[in-house]
Amino acid sequence: MKQEIRCIEKQFLLAIKSNDLISIKLFQVNDNYFGYPENNLWIIDGGITLKLKDTTYSLAWNQDTDSFSFENQCFEKIYEDDNYTEIDIEGLKGCNQNKITNAKLKWTDYDIILDYTMATKKESKLTEIIIEFESGDFLQIATVDYTLEKNSSPKNYSYDIHGELLISLNNIIEINNID
């Protein structure tokens, strides 16, 4: 599995060096999502697609694994149902047609249940990407869980491939590792 991770990470890093970001697309499965445009922060549950000039990468909900999956293909190939909507986020449009100068990927090890016997194996899963643009902007994408209290915004973020997707522009949100 580590070789597969290194391979997709290496492919992604090579792709961003030779391609401009054409567009960012966000997808939502359930009816509602959290949006805090004044803080450039959104929490969605479907996924994100990064369309580059020559290729596409998505971090999207995968029904087969019941978790987020990072793949070299569009959202619709990973999430196979048609019960989603594309979310139009005005605040992210400035990232389109922008050159990516750097990206950092964070992988976290998870015990994945293999079958009904509850046998497990350890797999590394992508939990965060931080993308830096030539314009000076940066984008944080992370699979998270969080605490939500009545009449407040989400807080106490932790990495979780079974949770939701945090999208933050120009504001790195502190996220704790799962214990």
PDB file of C-alpha atoms in Angstrom:
ATOM      1  CA  MET A   1       0.000   0.000   0.000  1.00  0.00           C
ATOM      2  CA  LYS A   2       2.839   2.419   0.793  1.00  0.00           C
ATOM      3  CA  GLN A   3       4.102   1.982  -2.783  1.00  0.00           C
ATOM      4  CA  GLU A   4       0.646   2.870  -4.154  1.00  0.00           C
ATOM      5  CA  ILE A   5       0.610   5.979  -1.958  1.00  0.00           C
ATOM      6  CA  ARG A   6       4.016   7.073  -3.084  1.00  0.00           C
ATOM      7  CA  CYS A   7       2.983   6.461  -6.686  1.00  0.00           C
ATOM      8  CA  ILE A   8      -0.206   8.588  -6.600  1.00  0.00           C
ATOM      9  CA  GLU A   9       1.516  11.278  -4.529  1.00  0.00           C
ATOM     10  CA  LYS A  10       4.439  11.355  -6.957  1.00  0.00           C
ATOM     11  CA  GLN A  11       2.049  11.509  -9.950  1.00  0.00           C
ATOM     12  CA  PHE A  12       0.072  14.336  -8.327  1.00  0.00           C
ATOM     13  CA  LEU A  13       3.183  16.363  -7.483  1.00  0.00           C
ATOM     14  CA  LEU A  14       4.521  15.893 -11.026  1.00  0.00           C
ATOM     15  CA  ALA A  15       1.152  16.861 -12.521  1.00  0.00           C
ATOM     16  CA  ILE A  16       0.903  20.127 -10.595  1.00  0.00           C
ATOM     17  CA  LYS A  17       4.406  21.161 -11.646  1.00  0.00           C
ATOM     18  CA  SER A  18       3.547  20.902 -15.327  1.00  0.00           C
ATOM     19  CA  ASN A  19      -0.101  22.031 -15.261  1.00  0.00           C
ATOM     20  CA  ASP A  20      -2.046  25.083 -14.178  1.00  0.00           C
ATOM     21  CA  LEU A  21      -5.166  24.540 -12.111  1.00  0.00           C
ATOM     22  CA  ILE A  22      -8.079  24.972 -14.514  1.00  0.00           C
ATOM     23  CA  SER A  23     -10.908  24.620 -12.011  1.00  0.00           C
ATOM     24  CA  ILE A  24     -11.995  23.452  -8.581  1.00  0.00           C
ATOM     25  CA  LYS A  25     -15.341  21.709  -8.236  1.00  0.00           C
ATOM     26  CA  LEU A  26     -17.039  20.875  -4.935  1.00  0.00           C
ATOM     27  CA  PHE A  27     -19.746  18.247  -4.526  1.00  0.00           C
ATOM     28  CA  GLN A  28     -22.387  17.744  -1.839  1.00  0.00           C
ATOM     29  CA  VAL A  29     -24.450  14.588  -1.267  1.00  0.00           C
ATOM     30  CA  ASN A  30     -26.674  15.546   1.664  1.00  0.00           C
ATOM     31  CA  ASP A  31     -28.988  18.561   1.608  1.00  0.00           C
ATOM     32  CA  ASN A  32     -26.897  20.921   3.745  1.00  0.00           C
ATOM     33  CA  TYR A  33     -23.278  21.871   4.208  1.00  0.00           C
ATOM     34  CA  PHE A  34     -21.444  24.356   6.394  1.00  0.00           C
ATOM     35  CA  GLY A  35     -20.295  27.502   4.644  1.00  0.00           C
ATOM     36  CA  TYR A  36     -18.491  30.394   6.301  1.00  0.00           C
ATOM     37  CA  PRO A  37     -17.574  32.589   3.312  1.00  0.00           C
ATOM     38  CA  GLU A  38     -16.386  35.424   5.564  1.00  0.00           C
ATOM     39  CA  ASN A  39     -13.718  32.990   6.855  1.00  0.00           C
ATOM     40  CA  ASN A  40     -13.199  31.248   3.482  1.00  0.00           C
ATOM     41  CA  LEU A  41     -14.208  27.944   5.114  1.00  0.00           C
ATOM     42  CA  TRP A  42     -16.569  25.221   3.892  1.00  0.00           C
ATOM     43  CA  ILE A  43     -17.354  21.713   5.146  1.00  0.00           C
ATOM     44  CA  ILE A  44     -18.888  19.389   2.566  1.00  0.00           C
ATOM     45  CA  ASP A  45     -19.588  15.672   2.316  1.00  0.00           C
ATOM     46  CA  GLY A  46     -19.220  14.700  -1.355  1.00  0.00           C
ATOM     47  CA  GLY A  47     -15.777  15.643  -2.539  1.00  0.00           C
ATOM     48  CA  ILE A  48     -13.537  17.985  -4.460  1.00  0.00           C
ATOM     49  CA  THR A  49     -12.138  17.756  -7.970  1.00  0.00           C
ATOM     50  CA  LEU A  50      -8.987  19.578  -9.039  1.00  0.00           C
ATOM     51  CA  LYS A  51      -9.017  19.877 -12.823  1.00  0.00           C
ATOM     52  CA  LEU A  52      -5.562  20.494 -14.230  1.00  0.00           C
ATOM     53  CA  LYS A  53      -4.765  21.169 -17.873  1.00  0.00           C
ATOM     54  CA  ASP A  54      -3.880  17.543 -18.667  1.00  0.00           C
ATOM     55  CA  THR A  55      -5.387  15.525 -15.805  1.00  0.00           C
ATOM     56  CA  THR A  56      -7.862  15.479 -12.929  1.00  0.00           C
ATOM     57  CA  TYR A  57      -7.533  14.495  -9.263  1.00  0.00           C
ATOM     58  CA  SER A  58     -10.343  14.086  -6.765  1.00  0.00           C
ATOM     59  CA  LEU A  59     -10.688  13.522  -3.061  1.00  0.00           C
ATOM     60  CA  ALA A  60     -14.194  12.077  -2.963  1.00  0.00           C
ATOM     61  CA  TRP A  61     -16.532   9.916  -0.930  1.00  0.00           C
ATOM     62  CA  ASN A  62     -16.189   6.294  -1.999  1.00  0.00           C
ATOM     63  CA  GLN A  63     -19.239   4.170  -1.178  1.00  0.00           C
ATOM     64  CA  ASP A  64     -17.265   0.925  -1.563  1.00  0.00           C
ATOM     65  CA  THR A  65     -14.879   1.821   1.261  1.00  0.00           C
ATOM     66  CA  ASP A  66     -17.239   4.100   3.209  1.00  0.00           C
ATOM     67  CA  SER A  67     -14.476   6.698   3.329  1.00  0.00           C
ATOM     68  CA  PHE A  68     -12.824   9.437   1.297  1.00  0.00           C
ATOM     69  CA  SER A  69     -10.554   8.284  -1.498  1.00  0.00           C
ATOM     70  CA  PHE A  70      -7.866  10.226  -3.399  1.00  0.00           C
ATOM     71  CA  GLU A  71      -7.740   9.195  -7.041  1.00  0.00           C
ATOM     72  CA  ASN A  72      -6.526  10.347 -10.445  1.00  0.00           C
ATOM     73  CA  GLN A  73     -10.028  10.735 -11.882  1.00  0.00           C
ATOM     74  CA  CYS A  74     -13.131  12.876 -11.674  1.00  0.00           C
ATOM     75  CA  PHE A  75     -15.591  12.844  -8.767  1.00  0.00           C
ATOM     76  CA  GLU A  76     -18.282  11.054 -10.790  1.00  0.00           C
ATOM     77  CA  LYS A  77     -16.005   8.024 -11.310  1.00  0.00           C
ATOM     78  CA  ILE A  78     -15.417   7.643  -7.558  1.00  0.00           C
ATOM     79  CA  TYR A  79     -18.901   8.505  -6.293  1.00  0.00           C
ATOM     80  CA  GLU A  80     -21.092   6.418  -8.566  1.00  0.00           C
ATOM     81  CA  ASP A  81     -24.604   7.509  -7.512  1.00  0.00           C
ATOM     82  CA  ASP A  82     -26.283  10.551  -9.031  1.00  0.00           C
ATOM     83  CA  ASN A  83     -27.672  11.981  -5.771  1.00  0.00           C
ATOM     84  CA  TYR A  84     -25.201  14.862  -5.488  1.00  0.00           C
ATOM     85  CA  THR A  85     -25.073  18.504  -6.434  1.00  0.00           C
ATOM     86  CA  GLU A  86     -22.156  20.627  -7.532  1.00  0.00           C
ATOM     87  CA  ILE A  87     -21.676  23.565  -5.183  1.00  0.00           C
ATOM     88  CA  ASP A  88     -20.750  26.917  -6.693  1.00  0.00           C
ATOM     89  CA  ILE A  89     -18.446  28.695  -4.226  1.00  0.00           C
ATOM     90  CA  GLU A  90     -17.658  32.247  -5.288  1.00  0.00           C
ATOM     91  CA  GLY A  91     -14.721  32.476  -2.857  1.00  0.00           C
ATOM     92  CA  LEU A  92     -12.820  29.661  -4.590  1.00  0.00           C
ATOM     93  CA  LYS A  93     -13.103  31.036  -8.121  1.00  0.00           C
ATOM     94  CA  GLY A  94      -9.898  33.048  -7.635  1.00  0.00           C
ATOM     95  CA  CYS A  95      -7.972  29.761  -7.519  1.00  0.00           C
ATOM     96  CA  ASN A  96      -9.092  28.835 -11.042  1.00  0.00           C
ATOM     97  CA  GLN A  97      -6.568  29.446 -13.818  1.00  0.00           C
ATOM     98  CA  ASN A  98      -3.878  29.776 -11.154  1.00  0.00           C
ATOM     99  CA  LYS A  99      -0.439  28.177 -11.137  1.00  0.00           C
ATOM    100  CA  ILE A 100       0.267  25.780  -8.270  1.00  0.00           C
ATOM    101  CA  THR A 101       3.760  26.263  -6.857  1.00  0.00           C
ATOM    102  CA  ASN A 102       3.729  23.627  -4.124  1.00  0.00           C
ATOM    103  CA  ALA A 103       1.587  20.978  -2.464  1.00  0.00           C
ATOM    104  CA  LYS A 104       2.007  19.064   0.779  1.00  0.00           C
ATOM    105  CA  LEU A 105       0.130  15.817   1.315  1.00  0.00           C
ATOM    106  CA  LYS A 106      -0.488  14.216   4.706  1.00  0.00           C
ATOM    107  CA  TRP A 107      -1.191  10.505   5.018  1.00  0.00           C
ATOM    108  CA  THR A 108      -2.565   8.814   8.130  1.00  0.00           C
ATOM    109  CA  ASP A 109      -2.537   5.099   8.960  1.00  0.00           C
ATOM    110  CA  TYR A 110      -5.912   3.476   9.615  1.00  0.00           C
ATOM    111  CA  ASP A 111      -6.961  -0.032  10.610  1.00  0.00           C
ATOM    112  CA  ILE A 112      -9.276  -1.032   7.773  1.00  0.00           C
ATOM    113  CA  ILE A 113     -11.821  -3.808   8.398  1.00  0.00           C
ATOM    114  CA  LEU A 114     -11.450  -6.449   5.698  1.00  0.00           C
ATOM    115  CA  ASP A 115     -14.543  -8.614   6.148  1.00  0.00           C
ATOM    116  CA  TYR A 116     -17.298  -9.854   8.453  1.00  0.00           C
ATOM    117  CA  THR A 117     -14.732 -11.509  10.753  1.00  0.00           C
ATOM    118  CA  MET A 118     -13.552  -8.002  11.660  1.00  0.00           C
ATOM    119  CA  ALA A 119     -10.029  -8.832  10.482  1.00  0.00           C
ATOM    120  CA  THR A 120      -8.110  -5.623   9.837  1.00  0.00           C
ATOM    121  CA  LYS A 121      -5.092  -4.379   7.967  1.00  0.00           C
ATOM    122  CA  LYS A 122      -3.276  -1.095   8.278  1.00  0.00           C
ATOM    123  CA  GLU A 123      -3.582   1.276   5.312  1.00  0.00           C
ATOM    124  CA  SER A 124      -2.343   4.813   4.794  1.00  0.00           C
ATOM    125  CA  LYS A 125      -5.038   7.202   3.582  1.00  0.00           C
ATOM    126  CA  LEU A 126      -4.733  10.784   2.390  1.00  0.00           C
ATOM    127  CA  THR A 127      -6.085  13.082   5.091  1.00  0.00           C
ATOM    128  CA  GLU A 128      -4.851  16.518   3.992  1.00  0.00           C
ATOM    129  CA  ILE A 129      -3.560  18.483   1.021  1.00  0.00           C
ATOM    130  CA  ILE A 130      -2.238  22.012   1.319  1.00  0.00           C
ATOM    131  CA  ILE A 131      -1.827  23.693  -2.057  1.00  0.00           C
ATOM    132  CA  GLU A 132       0.156  26.899  -2.546  1.00  0.00           C
ATOM    133  CA  PHE A 133      -0.507  29.128  -5.556  1.00  0.00           C
ATOM    134  CA  GLU A 134       1.729  31.553  -7.432  1.00  0.00           C
ATOM    135  CA  SER A 135      -0.685  34.328  -6.393  1.00  0.00           C
ATOM    136  CA  GLY A 136       0.224  33.745  -2.728  1.00  0.00           C
ATOM    137  CA  ASP A 137      -3.110  32.083  -1.917  1.00  0.00           C
ATOM    138  CA  PHE A 138      -3.193  28.647  -0.332  1.00  0.00           C
ATOM    139  CA  LEU A 139      -5.890  26.011  -0.067  1.00  0.00           C
ATOM    140  CA  GLN A 140      -6.303  23.441   2.703  1.00  0.00           C
ATOM    141  CA  ILE A 141      -8.324  20.306   1.923  1.00  0.00           C
ATOM    142  CA  ALA A 142      -8.745  17.760   4.732  1.00  0.00           C
ATOM    143  CA  THR A 143     -10.922  14.837   5.763  1.00  0.00           C
ATOM    144  CA  VAL A 144     -12.219  15.729   9.214  1.00  0.00           C
ATOM    145  CA  ASP A 145     -14.553  15.138  12.104  1.00  0.00           C
ATOM    146  CA  TYR A 146     -15.395  17.971  14.495  1.00  0.00           C
ATOM    147  CA  THR A 147     -17.454  19.067  17.468  1.00  0.00           C
ATOM    148  CA  LEU A 148     -20.624  21.013  16.813  1.00  0.00           C
ATOM    149  CA  GLU A 149     -22.561  22.709  19.585  1.00  0.00           C
ATOM    150  CA  LYS A 150     -25.883  24.492  19.306  1.00  0.00           C
ATOM    151  CA  ASN A 151     -25.573  27.996  17.789  1.00  0.00           C
ATOM    152  CA  SER A 152     -21.843  27.683  17.113  1.00  0.00           C
ATOM    153  CA  SER A 153     -19.547  26.841  14.250  1.00  0.00           C
ATOM    154  CA  PRO A 154     -17.568  23.578  14.054  1.00  0.00           C
ATOM    155  CA  LYS A 155     -14.484  23.271  16.283  1.00  0.00           C
ATOM    156  CA  ASN A 156     -12.072  20.666  17.689  1.00  0.00           C
ATOM    157  CA  TYR A 157     -11.202  19.253  14.268  1.00  0.00           C
ATOM    158  CA  SER A 158      -9.538  15.847  13.926  1.00  0.00           C
ATOM    159  CA  TYR A 159      -8.485  13.915  10.820  1.00  0.00           C
ATOM    160  CA  ASP A 160     -11.093  11.338   9.818  1.00  0.00           C
ATOM    161  CA  ILE A 161     -11.472   9.656   6.415  1.00  0.00           C
ATOM    162  CA  HIS A 162     -15.012   8.647   7.408  1.00  0.00           C
ATOM    163  CA  GLY A 163     -16.045  12.234   8.245  1.00  0.00           C
ATOM    164  CA  GLU A 164     -16.489  15.248   6.009  1.00  0.00           C
ATOM    165  CA  LEU A 165     -14.262  17.386   3.829  1.00  0.00           C
ATOM    166  CA  LEU A 166     -12.907  20.695   5.107  1.00  0.00           C
ATOM    167  CA  ILE A 167     -12.019  23.303   2.471  1.00  0.00           C
ATOM    168  CA  SER A 168     -10.229  26.408   3.741  1.00  0.00           C
ATOM    169  CA  LEU A 169      -8.754  29.219   1.653  1.00  0.00           C
ATOM    170  CA  ASN A 170      -5.879  31.309   3.067  1.00  0.00           C
ATOM    171  CA  ASN A 171      -6.500  30.097   6.609  1.00  0.00           C
ATOM    172  CA  ILE A 172      -4.891  26.896   7.861  1.00  0.00           C
ATOM    173  CA  ILE A 173      -7.253  25.218  10.317  1.00  0.00           C
ATOM    174  CA  GLU A 174      -5.577  23.331  13.153  1.00  0.00           C
ATOM    175  CA  ILE A 175      -6.473  19.654  12.935  1.00  0.00           C
ATOM    176  CA  ASN A 176      -5.553  17.041  15.526  1.00  0.00           C
ATOM    177  CA  ASN A 177      -4.506  13.499  14.762  1.00  0.00           C
ATOM    178  CA  ILE A 178      -6.882  10.743  15.771  1.00  0.00           C
ATOM    179  CA  ASP A 179      -5.765   9.056  18.975  1.00  0.00           C
TER     180      ASP A 179
END
